[in-house]
Amino acid sequence: MKNLVLTIFSLFALSTAAQAQFLTGGVKAGVGSSSVSVRDVTSNPAEYANKESVTSYHAGAFARINILGLFVQPEAVFTQTGGRLESNPNATLANRVADIKFNRLDVPIMAGISLGNVVRLQAGPVASTLLSARQDGQSIKSFMESSDWGYQAGIGLDIQRLTVDVRYERISRNYEDPANQSNYDLANKQILLSVGLKLF
């Protein structure tokens, strides 16, 4: 009888551990180095040749499904990002620096391989919804697509309940201003560093 109770208890403990290993989740936050570049400018691409990086911020939640050394990790992340562009639209005036800021709700869906339950190699698409977009304090959201796709790729570490990730991200959006005959793509690129805490 004693052995039966121990066996049942052991099976229950193994089942619980397996479930915990199969599904994990928690919260994350971090900073990044963000830049904005212009592609396919209809007038003069050289007008926007120079760019400068700014600090970006992000925070959100994640869930991770682990299967035989592979994993899928969907996330929901609020991101504040942007960049600086140096422009000279008239070619005869002094250069002007444009500050561009985005607030976004991003849903990365990462997939990859886990090495020894410590190191993660990962990549995946990002569904991005634009919440606000401003240039020098003025809203430009109406000129831009509200949703688009991008991608992330990088490496992560799991140290007990702590997670650390370094990723590269790129998301592009079309910008169209018919009144000024402007039509081009704004590409937002980031190097992201995030720290997370597993809650289950």
mmCIF file with all atom_site columns, C-alpha atoms in Angstrom:
data_model
loop_
_atom_site.group_PDB
_atom_site.id
_atom_site.type_symbol
_atom_site.label_atom_id
_atom_site.label_alt_id
_atom_site.label_comp_id
_atom_site.label_asym_id
_atom_site.label_entity_id
_atom_site.label_seq_id
_atom_site.pdbx_PDB_ins_code
_atom_site.Cartn_x
_atom_site.Cartn_y
_atom_site.Cartn_z
_atom_site.occupancy
_atom_site.B_iso_or_equiv
_atom_site.pdbx_formal_charge
_atom_site.auth_seq_id
_atom_site.auth_comp_id
_atom_site.auth_asym_id
_atom_site.auth_atom_id
_atom_site.pdbx_PDB_model_num
ATOM 1   C CA . MET A 1 1   ? 0.000  0.000  0.000   1.00 0.00 ? 1   MET A CA 1
ATOM 2   C CA . LYS A 1 2   ? 2.845  2.335  0.903   1.00 0.00 ? 2   LYS A CA 1
ATOM 3   C CA . ASN A 1 3   ? 4.585  1.622  -2.416  1.00 0.00 ? 3   ASN A CA 1
ATOM 4   C CA . LEU A 1 4   ? 1.326  2.269  -4.300  1.00 0.00 ? 4   LEU A CA 1
ATOM 5   C CA . VAL A 1 5   ? 0.910  5.662  -2.639  1.00 0.00 ? 5   VAL A CA 1
ATOM 6   C CA . LEU A 1 6   ? 4.530  6.564  -3.449  1.00 0.00 ? 6   LEU A CA 1
ATOM 7   C CA . THR A 1 7   ? 4.047  5.475  -7.069  1.00 0.00 ? 7   THR A CA 1
ATOM 8   C CA . ILE A 1 8   ? 0.873  7.554  -7.470  1.00 0.00 ? 8   ILE A CA 1
ATOM 9   C CA . PHE A 1 9   ? 2.558  10.555 -5.857  1.00 0.00 ? 9   PHE A CA 1
ATOM 10  C CA . SER A 1 10  ? 5.614  10.189 -8.126  1.00 0.00 ? 10  SER A CA 1
ATOM 11  C CA . LEU A 1 11  ? 3.450  9.960  -11.248 1.00 0.00 ? 11  LEU A CA 1
ATOM 12  C CA . PHE A 1 12  ? 1.506  13.046 -10.181 1.00 0.00 ? 12  PHE A CA 1
ATOM 13  C CA . ALA A 1 13  ? 4.740  14.962 -9.558  1.00 0.00 ? 13  ALA A CA 1
ATOM 14  C CA . LEU A 1 14  ? 6.164  13.946 -12.942 1.00 0.00 ? 14  LEU A CA 1
ATOM 15  C CA . SER A 1 15  ? 2.924  14.918 -14.683 1.00 0.00 ? 15  SER A CA 1
ATOM 16  C CA . THR A 1 16  ? 2.920  18.313 -12.993 1.00 0.00 ? 16  THR A CA 1
ATOM 17  C CA . ALA A 1 17  ? 6.579  18.896 -13.908 1.00 0.00 ? 17  ALA A CA 1
ATOM 18  C CA . ALA A 1 18  ? 5.942  17.879 -17.513 1.00 0.00 ? 18  ALA A CA 1
ATOM 19  C CA . GLN A 1 19  ? 3.006  20.279 -17.766 1.00 0.00 ? 19  GLN A CA 1
ATOM 20  C CA . ALA A 1 20  ? 5.074  23.078 -16.246 1.00 0.00 ? 20  ALA A CA 1
ATOM 21  C CA . GLN A 1 21  ? 7.849  22.418 -18.748 1.00 0.00 ? 21  GLN A CA 1
ATOM 22  C CA . PHE A 1 22  ? 5.425  22.187 -21.670 1.00 0.00 ? 22  PHE A CA 1
ATOM 23  C CA . LEU A 1 23  ? 3.852  25.617 -21.071 1.00 0.00 ? 23  LEU A CA 1
ATOM 24  C CA . THR A 1 24  ? 5.498  28.653 -19.484 1.00 0.00 ? 24  THR A CA 1
ATOM 25  C CA . GLY A 1 25  ? 4.684  32.337 -19.522 1.00 0.00 ? 25  GLY A CA 1
ATOM 26  C CA . GLY A 1 26  ? 5.403  35.649 -17.896 1.00 0.00 ? 26  GLY A CA 1
ATOM 27  C CA . VAL A 1 27  ? 6.148  39.327 -18.369 1.00 0.00 ? 27  VAL A CA 1
ATOM 28  C CA . LYS A 1 28  ? 9.013  41.140 -20.081 1.00 0.00 ? 28  LYS A CA 1
ATOM 29  C CA . ALA A 1 29  ? 10.383 44.644 -20.596 1.00 0.00 ? 29  ALA A CA 1
ATOM 30  C CA . GLY A 1 30  ? 13.426 46.239 -22.131 1.00 0.00 ? 30  GLY A CA 1
ATOM 31  C CA . VAL A 1 31  ? 15.140 48.896 -24.190 1.00 0.00 ? 31  VAL A CA 1
ATOM 32  C CA . GLY A 1 32  ? 16.473 49.125 -27.708 1.00 0.00 ? 32  GLY A CA 1
ATOM 33  C CA . SER A 1 33  ? 18.407 51.138 -30.242 1.00 0.00 ? 33  SER A CA 1
ATOM 34  C CA . SER A 1 34  ? 15.951 52.299 -32.903 1.00 0.00 ? 34  SER A CA 1
ATOM 35  C CA . SER A 1 35  ? 16.408 53.998 -36.270 1.00 0.00 ? 35  SER A CA 1
ATOM 36  C CA . VAL A 1 36  ? 14.139 55.025 -39.140 1.00 0.00 ? 36  VAL A CA 1
ATOM 37  C CA . SER A 1 37  ? 15.172 54.942 -42.790 1.00 0.00 ? 37  SER A CA 1
ATOM 38  C CA . VAL A 1 38  ? 13.342 55.957 -45.965 1.00 0.00 ? 38  VAL A CA 1
ATOM 39  C CA . ARG A 1 39  ? 13.042 53.682 -49.009 1.00 0.00 ? 39  ARG A CA 1
ATOM 40  C CA . ASP A 1 40  ? 11.535 54.211 -52.458 1.00 0.00 ? 40  ASP A CA 1
ATOM 41  C CA . VAL A 1 41  ? 11.356 57.972 -52.218 1.00 0.00 ? 41  VAL A CA 1
ATOM 42  C CA . THR A 1 42  ? 9.519  59.247 -55.305 1.00 0.00 ? 42  THR A CA 1
ATOM 43  C CA . SER A 1 43  ? 11.357 62.550 -55.464 1.00 0.00 ? 43  SER A CA 1
ATOM 44  C CA . ASN A 1 44  ? 14.957 62.452 -54.275 1.00 0.00 ? 44  ASN A CA 1
ATOM 45  C CA . PRO A 1 45  ? 16.267 59.627 -52.054 1.00 0.00 ? 45  PRO A CA 1
ATOM 46  C CA . ALA A 1 46  ? 19.373 61.647 -51.150 1.00 0.00 ? 46  ALA A CA 1
ATOM 47  C CA . GLU A 1 47  ? 17.177 64.106 -49.242 1.00 0.00 ? 47  GLU A CA 1
ATOM 48  C CA . TYR A 1 48  ? 16.800 61.530 -46.463 1.00 0.00 ? 48  TYR A CA 1
ATOM 49  C CA . ALA A 1 49  ? 20.176 59.806 -46.626 1.00 0.00 ? 49  ALA A CA 1
ATOM 50  C CA . ASN A 1 50  ? 21.269 60.371 -43.013 1.00 0.00 ? 50  ASN A CA 1
ATOM 51  C CA . LYS A 1 51  ? 19.686 58.801 -39.943 1.00 0.00 ? 51  LYS A CA 1
ATOM 52  C CA . GLU A 1 52  ? 20.333 58.742 -36.212 1.00 0.00 ? 52  GLU A CA 1
ATOM 53  C CA . SER A 1 53  ? 19.349 56.121 -33.656 1.00 0.00 ? 53  SER A CA 1
ATOM 54  C CA . VAL A 1 54  ? 17.287 56.825 -30.535 1.00 0.00 ? 54  VAL A CA 1
ATOM 55  C CA . THR A 1 55  ? 16.469 54.776 -27.438 1.00 0.00 ? 55  THR A CA 1
ATOM 56  C CA . SER A 1 56  ? 13.268 52.725 -27.619 1.00 0.00 ? 56  SER A CA 1
ATOM 57  C CA . TYR A 1 57  ? 11.242 51.029 -24.885 1.00 0.00 ? 57  TYR A CA 1
ATOM 58  C CA . HIS A 1 58  ? 8.957  48.007 -24.758 1.00 0.00 ? 58  HIS A CA 1
ATOM 59  C CA . ALA A 1 59  ? 6.946  45.987 -22.228 1.00 0.00 ? 59  ALA A CA 1
ATOM 60  C CA . GLY A 1 60  ? 4.508  43.118 -22.467 1.00 0.00 ? 60  GLY A CA 1
ATOM 61  C CA . ALA A 1 61  ? 3.751  39.464 -21.807 1.00 0.00 ? 61  ALA A CA 1
ATOM 62  C CA . PHE A 1 62  ? 4.680  36.131 -23.367 1.00 0.00 ? 62  PHE A CA 1
ATOM 63  C CA . ALA A 1 63  ? 3.666  32.472 -23.392 1.00 0.00 ? 63  ALA A CA 1
ATOM 64  C CA . ARG A 1 64  ? 5.926  29.644 -24.500 1.00 0.00 ? 64  ARG A CA 1
ATOM 65  C CA . ILE A 1 65  ? 5.040  26.149 -25.676 1.00 0.00 ? 65  ILE A CA 1
ATOM 66  C CA . ASN A 1 66  ? 7.969  23.693 -25.481 1.00 0.00 ? 66  ASN A CA 1
ATOM 67  C CA . ILE A 1 67  ? 7.951  20.446 -27.463 1.00 0.00 ? 67  ILE A CA 1
ATOM 68  C CA . LEU A 1 68  ? 11.004 18.160 -27.718 1.00 0.00 ? 68  LEU A CA 1
ATOM 69  C CA . GLY A 1 69  ? 13.587 20.938 -27.720 1.00 0.00 ? 69  GLY A CA 1
ATOM 70  C CA . LEU A 1 70  ? 11.545 23.187 -30.005 1.00 0.00 ? 70  LEU A CA 1
ATOM 71  C CA . PHE A 1 71  ? 9.334  26.066 -28.907 1.00 0.00 ? 71  PHE A CA 1
ATOM 72  C CA . VAL A 1 72  ? 6.750  28.572 -30.088 1.00 0.00 ? 72  VAL A CA 1
ATOM 73  C CA . GLN A 1 73  ? 6.459  31.853 -28.190 1.00 0.00 ? 73  GLN A CA 1
ATOM 74  C CA . PRO A 1 74  ? 3.635  34.314 -28.941 1.00 0.00 ? 74  PRO A CA 1
ATOM 75  C CA . GLU A 1 75  ? 3.900  37.724 -27.281 1.00 0.00 ? 75  GLU A CA 1
ATOM 76  C CA . ALA A 1 76  ? 1.903  40.934 -26.863 1.00 0.00 ? 76  ALA A CA 1
ATOM 77  C CA . VAL A 1 77  ? 4.173  43.960 -26.504 1.00 0.00 ? 77  VAL A CA 1
ATOM 78  C CA . PHE A 1 78  ? 3.647  47.729 -26.283 1.00 0.00 ? 78  PHE A CA 1
ATOM 79  C CA . THR A 1 79  ? 6.545  49.451 -28.046 1.00 0.00 ? 79  THR A CA 1
ATOM 80  C CA . GLN A 1 80  ? 7.631  53.096 -28.066 1.00 0.00 ? 80  GLN A CA 1
ATOM 81  C CA . THR A 1 81  ? 10.126 53.573 -30.865 1.00 0.00 ? 81  THR A CA 1
ATOM 82  C CA . GLY A 1 82  ? 11.264 55.955 -33.612 1.00 0.00 ? 82  GLY A CA 1
ATOM 83  C CA . GLY A 1 83  ? 14.335 57.684 -34.974 1.00 0.00 ? 83  GLY A CA 1
ATOM 84  C CA . ARG A 1 84  ? 15.801 60.876 -36.401 1.00 0.00 ? 84  ARG A CA 1
ATOM 85  C CA . LEU A 1 85  ? 16.087 61.685 -40.095 1.00 0.00 ? 85  LEU A CA 1
ATOM 86  C CA . GLU A 1 86  ? 18.192 64.444 -41.596 1.00 0.00 ? 86  GLU A CA 1
ATOM 87  C CA . SER A 1 87  ? 16.468 65.943 -44.615 1.00 0.00 ? 87  SER A CA 1
ATOM 88  C CA . ASN A 1 88  ? 16.998 68.761 -47.085 1.00 0.00 ? 88  ASN A CA 1
ATOM 89  C CA . PRO A 1 89  ? 13.809 68.916 -49.177 1.00 0.00 ? 89  PRO A CA 1
ATOM 90  C CA . ASN A 1 90  ? 14.787 72.058 -51.087 1.00 0.00 ? 90  ASN A CA 1
ATOM 91  C CA . ALA A 1 91  ? 18.448 71.144 -51.602 1.00 0.00 ? 91  ALA A CA 1
ATOM 92  C CA . THR A 1 92  ? 19.372 74.811 -51.104 1.00 0.00 ? 92  THR A CA 1
ATOM 93  C CA . LEU A 1 93  ? 18.454 75.235 -47.443 1.00 0.00 ? 93  LEU A CA 1
ATOM 94  C CA . ALA A 1 94  ? 20.235 74.014 -44.344 1.00 0.00 ? 94  ALA A CA 1
ATOM 95  C CA . ASN A 1 95  ? 19.622 70.410 -43.358 1.00 0.00 ? 95  ASN A CA 1
ATOM 96  C CA . ARG A 1 96  ? 16.635 69.789 -41.072 1.00 0.00 ? 96  ARG A CA 1
ATOM 97  C CA . VAL A 1 97  ? 16.411 67.003 -38.497 1.00 0.00 ? 97  VAL A CA 1
ATOM 98  C CA . ALA A 1 98  ? 13.016 65.311 -38.238 1.00 0.00 ? 98  ALA A CA 1
ATOM 99  C CA . ASP A 1 99  ? 12.156 63.500 -34.995 1.00 0.00 ? 99  ASP A CA 1
ATOM 100 C CA . ILE A 1 100 ? 9.820  60.572 -35.658 1.00 0.00 ? 100 ILE A CA 1
ATOM 101 C CA . LYS A 1 101 ? 8.080  58.675 -32.849 1.00 0.00 ? 101 LYS A CA 1
ATOM 102 C CA . PHE A 1 102 ? 5.842  55.603 -32.997 1.00 0.00 ? 102 PHE A CA 1
ATOM 103 C CA . ASN A 1 103 ? 3.664  53.921 -30.385 1.00 0.00 ? 103 ASN A CA 1
ATOM 104 C CA . ARG A 1 104 ? 2.783  50.371 -31.445 1.00 0.00 ? 104 ARG A CA 1
ATOM 105 C CA . LEU A 1 105 ? 1.125  47.197 -30.249 1.00 0.00 ? 105 LEU A CA 1
ATOM 106 C CA . ASP A 1 106 ? 3.255  44.336 -31.548 1.00 0.00 ? 106 ASP A CA 1
ATOM 107 C CA . VAL A 1 107 ? 2.497  40.615 -31.575 1.00 0.00 ? 107 VAL A CA 1
ATOM 108 C CA . PRO A 1 108 ? 5.705  38.657 -32.287 1.00 0.00 ? 108 PRO A CA 1
ATOM 109 C CA . ILE A 1 109 ? 5.284  34.931 -32.896 1.00 0.00 ? 109 ILE A CA 1
ATOM 110 C CA . MET A 1 110 ? 8.718  33.478 -32.281 1.00 0.00 ? 110 MET A CA 1
ATOM 111 C CA . ALA A 1 111 ? 9.749  29.913 -33.048 1.00 0.00 ? 111 ALA A CA 1
ATOM 112 C CA . GLY A 1 112 ? 13.060 28.225 -32.514 1.00 0.00 ? 112 GLY A CA 1
ATOM 113 C CA . ILE A 1 113 ? 15.225 25.645 -30.846 1.00 0.00 ? 113 ILE A CA 1
ATOM 114 C CA . SER A 1 114 ? 16.224 25.365 -27.195 1.00 0.00 ? 114 SER A CA 1
ATOM 115 C CA . LEU A 1 115 ? 19.762 24.151 -26.453 1.00 0.00 ? 115 LEU A CA 1
ATOM 116 C CA . GLY A 1 116 ? 20.075 22.488 -23.072 1.00 0.00 ? 116 GLY A CA 1
ATOM 117 C CA . ASN A 1 117 ? 17.035 24.379 -21.767 1.00 0.00 ? 117 ASN A CA 1
ATOM 118 C CA . VAL A 1 118 ? 19.308 27.423 -21.444 1.00 0.00 ? 118 VAL A CA 1
ATOM 119 C CA . VAL A 1 119 ? 20.080 28.922 -24.866 1.00 0.00 ? 119 VAL A CA 1
ATOM 120 C CA . ARG A 1 120 ? 17.323 29.744 -27.379 1.00 0.00 ? 120 ARG A CA 1
ATOM 121 C CA . LEU A 1 121 ? 17.801 30.467 -31.092 1.00 0.00 ? 121 LEU A CA 1
ATOM 122 C CA . GLN A 1 122 ? 14.671 32.125 -32.469 1.00 0.00 ? 122 GLN A CA 1
ATOM 123 C CA . ALA A 1 123 ? 13.032 33.980 -35.336 1.00 0.00 ? 123 ALA A CA 1
ATOM 124 C CA . GLY A 1 124 ? 9.529  34.815 -36.435 1.00 0.00 ? 124 GLY A CA 1
ATOM 125 C CA . PRO A 1 125 ? 7.016  37.304 -37.852 1.00 0.00 ? 125 PRO A CA 1
ATOM 126 C CA . VAL A 1 126 ? 5.676  40.362 -36.026 1.00 0.00 ? 126 VAL A CA 1
ATOM 127 C CA . ALA A 1 127 ? 2.122  41.650 -36.510 1.00 0.00 ? 127 ALA A CA 1
ATOM 128 C CA . SER A 1 128 ? 2.298  45.370 -35.739 1.00 0.00 ? 128 SER A CA 1
ATOM 129 C CA . THR A 1 129 ? -0.572 47.796 -35.090 1.00 0.00 ? 129 THR A CA 1
ATOM 130 C CA . LEU A 1 130 ? 0.246  51.508 -35.188 1.00 0.00 ? 130 LEU A CA 1
ATOM 131 C CA . LEU A 1 131 ? -1.305 53.349 -32.224 1.00 0.00 ? 131 LEU A CA 1
ATOM 132 C CA . SER A 1 132 ? 0.239  56.750 -32.909 1.00 0.00 ? 132 SER A CA 1
ATOM 133 C CA . ALA A 1 133 ? 2.865  58.319 -35.177 1.00 0.00 ? 133 ALA A CA 1
ATOM 134 C CA . ARG A 1 134 ? 4.310  61.796 -34.812 1.00 0.00 ? 134 ARG A CA 1
ATOM 135 C CA . GLN A 1 135 ? 6.913  63.843 -36.667 1.00 0.00 ? 135 GLN A CA 1
ATOM 136 C CA . ASP A 1 136 ? 8.250  66.852 -34.779 1.00 0.00 ? 136 ASP A CA 1
ATOM 137 C CA . GLY A 1 137 ? 5.207  66.694 -32.506 1.00 0.00 ? 137 GLY A CA 1
ATOM 138 C CA . GLN A 1 138 ? 2.663  66.613 -35.353 1.00 0.00 ? 138 GLN A CA 1
ATOM 139 C CA . SER A 1 139 ? 0.557  63.513 -36.008 1.00 0.00 ? 139 SER A CA 1
ATOM 140 C CA . ILE A 1 140 ? 1.348  61.645 -39.239 1.00 0.00 ? 140 ILE A CA 1
ATOM 141 C CA . LYS A 1 141 ? -0.697 58.547 -38.408 1.00 0.00 ? 141 LYS A CA 1
ATOM 142 C CA . SER A 1 142 ? -3.348 59.340 -41.054 1.00 0.00 ? 142 SER A CA 1
ATOM 143 C CA . PHE A 1 143 ? -0.653 59.119 -43.754 1.00 0.00 ? 143 PHE A CA 1
ATOM 144 C CA . MET A 1 144 ? 0.497  55.648 -42.698 1.00 0.00 ? 144 MET A CA 1
ATOM 145 C CA . GLU A 1 145 ? -0.844 52.113 -42.802 1.00 0.00 ? 145 GLU A CA 1
ATOM 146 C CA . SER A 1 146 ? -2.339 51.203 -39.432 1.00 0.00 ? 146 SER A CA 1
ATOM 147 C CA . SER A 1 147 ? -1.152 47.589 -39.499 1.00 0.00 ? 147 SER A CA 1
ATOM 148 C CA . ASP A 1 148 ? 1.745  45.780 -41.094 1.00 0.00 ? 148 ASP A CA 1
ATOM 149 C CA . TRP A 1 149 ? 4.116  42.852 -40.725 1.00 0.00 ? 149 TRP A CA 1
ATOM 150 C CA . GLY A 1 150 ? 7.775  42.678 -39.825 1.00 0.00 ? 150 GLY A CA 1
ATOM 151 C CA . TYR A 1 151 ? 10.167 40.144 -38.371 1.00 0.00 ? 151 TYR A CA 1
ATOM 152 C CA . GLN A 1 152 ? 12.475 39.506 -35.425 1.00 0.00 ? 152 GLN A CA 1
ATOM 153 C CA . ALA A 1 153 ? 15.459 37.192 -35.005 1.00 0.00 ? 153 ALA A CA 1
ATOM 154 C CA . GLY A 1 154 ? 17.882 36.667 -32.171 1.00 0.00 ? 154 GLY A CA 1
ATOM 155 C CA . ILE A 1 155 ? 19.131 34.681 -29.211 1.00 0.00 ? 155 ILE A CA 1
ATOM 156 C CA . GLY A 1 156 ? 17.806 34.173 -25.698 1.00 0.00 ? 156 GLY A CA 1
ATOM 157 C CA . LEU A 1 157 ? 18.904 32.775 -22.336 1.00 0.00 ? 157 LEU A CA 1
ATOM 158 C CA . ASP A 1 158 ? 16.840 31.087 -19.624 1.00 0.00 ? 158 ASP A CA 1
ATOM 159 C CA . ILE A 1 159 ? 18.306 31.262 -16.108 1.00 0.00 ? 159 ILE A CA 1
ATOM 160 C CA . GLN A 1 160 ? 15.795 29.607 -13.809 1.00 0.00 ? 160 GLN A CA 1
ATOM 161 C CA . ARG A 1 161 ? 12.778 31.984 -13.870 1.00 0.00 ? 161 ARG A CA 1
ATOM 162 C CA . LEU A 1 162 ? 14.712 34.781 -15.589 1.00 0.00 ? 162 LEU A CA 1
ATOM 163 C CA . THR A 1 163 ? 14.806 35.242 -19.375 1.00 0.00 ? 163 THR A CA 1
ATOM 164 C CA . VAL A 1 164 ? 17.139 37.491 -21.373 1.00 0.00 ? 164 VAL A CA 1
ATOM 165 C CA . ASP A 1 165 ? 16.705 38.164 -25.096 1.00 0.00 ? 165 ASP A CA 1
ATOM 166 C CA . VAL A 1 166 ? 18.677 40.075 -27.726 1.00 0.00 ? 166 VAL A CA 1
ATOM 167 C CA . ARG A 1 167 ? 16.895 40.487 -31.066 1.00 0.00 ? 167 ARG A CA 1
ATOM 168 C CA . TYR A 1 168 ? 17.023 42.365 -34.349 1.00 0.00 ? 168 TYR A CA 1
ATOM 169 C CA . GLU A 1 169 ? 13.708 43.723 -35.634 1.00 0.00 ? 169 GLU A CA 1
ATOM 170 C CA . ARG A 1 170 ? 12.569 45.340 -38.865 1.00 0.00 ? 170 ARG A CA 1
ATOM 171 C CA . ILE A 1 171 ? 9.070  46.686 -39.632 1.00 0.00 ? 171 ILE A CA 1
ATOM 172 C CA . SER A 1 172 ? 8.237  48.807 -42.700 1.00 0.00 ? 172 SER A CA 1
ATOM 173 C CA . ARG A 1 173 ? 5.175  50.957 -43.356 1.00 0.00 ? 173 ARG A CA 1
ATOM 174 C CA . ASN A 1 174 ? 3.985  52.880 -46.378 1.00 0.00 ? 174 ASN A CA 1
ATOM 175 C CA . TYR A 1 175 ? 3.710  56.665 -45.999 1.00 0.00 ? 175 TYR A CA 1
ATOM 176 C CA . GLU A 1 176 ? 1.481  58.481 -48.481 1.00 0.00 ? 176 GLU A CA 1
ATOM 177 C CA . ASP A 1 177 ? 0.670  62.196 -48.447 1.00 0.00 ? 177 ASP A CA 1
ATOM 178 C CA . PRO A 1 178 ? -1.202 63.031 -51.702 1.00 0.00 ? 178 PRO A CA 1
ATOM 179 C CA . ALA A 1 179 ? -1.287 66.760 -50.964 1.00 0.00 ? 179 ALA A CA 1
ATOM 180 C CA . ASN A 1 180 ? 2.518  66.947 -50.976 1.00 0.00 ? 180 ASN A CA 1
ATOM 181 C CA . GLN A 1 181 ? 2.944  64.155 -53.557 1.00 0.00 ? 181 GLN A CA 1
ATOM 182 C CA . SER A 1 182 ? 4.875  62.055 -51.043 1.00 0.00 ? 182 SER A CA 1
ATOM 183 C CA . ASN A 1 183 ? 4.848  58.276 -51.256 1.00 0.00 ? 183 ASN A CA 1
ATOM 184 C CA . TYR A 1 184 ? 7.554  56.179 -49.644 1.00 0.00 ? 184 TYR A CA 1
ATOM 185 C CA . ASP A 1 185 ? 8.269  53.461 -47.086 1.00 0.00 ? 185 ASP A CA 1
ATOM 186 C CA . LEU A 1 186 ? 9.478  54.125 -43.559 1.00 0.00 ? 186 LEU A CA 1
ATOM 187 C CA . ALA A 1 187 ? 11.556 51.221 -42.280 1.00 0.00 ? 187 ALA A CA 1
ATOM 188 C CA . ASN A 1 188 ? 11.896 51.035 -38.496 1.00 0.00 ? 188 ASN A CA 1
ATOM 189 C CA . LYS A 1 189 ? 14.868 48.904 -37.383 1.00 0.00 ? 189 LYS A CA 1
ATOM 190 C CA . GLN A 1 190 ? 15.717 47.998 -33.802 1.00 0.00 ? 190 GLN A CA 1
ATOM 191 C CA . ILE A 1 191 ? 18.258 46.105 -31.728 1.00 0.00 ? 191 ILE A CA 1
ATOM 192 C CA . LEU A 1 192 ? 16.243 44.964 -28.702 1.00 0.00 ? 192 LEU A CA 1
ATOM 193 C CA . LEU A 1 193 ? 17.387 43.884 -25.236 1.00 0.00 ? 193 LEU A CA 1
ATOM 194 C CA . SER A 1 194 ? 14.693 42.531 -22.941 1.00 0.00 ? 194 SER A CA 1
ATOM 195 C CA . VAL A 1 195 ? 14.523 40.861 -19.540 1.00 0.00 ? 195 VAL A CA 1
ATOM 196 C CA . GLY A 1 196 ? 11.589 38.680 -18.555 1.00 0.00 ? 196 GLY A CA 1
ATOM 197 C CA . LEU A 1 197 ? 10.249 36.849 -15.535 1.00 0.00 ? 197 LEU A CA 1
ATOM 198 C CA . LYS A 1 198 ? 8.449  33.517 -15.804 1.00 0.00 ? 198 LYS A CA 1
ATOM 199 C CA . LEU A 1 199 ? 5.281  33.575 -13.714 1.00 0.00 ? 199 LEU A CA 1
ATOM 200 C CA . PHE A 1 200 ? 4.322  29.949 -14.391 1.00 0.00 ? 200 PHE A CA 1
#
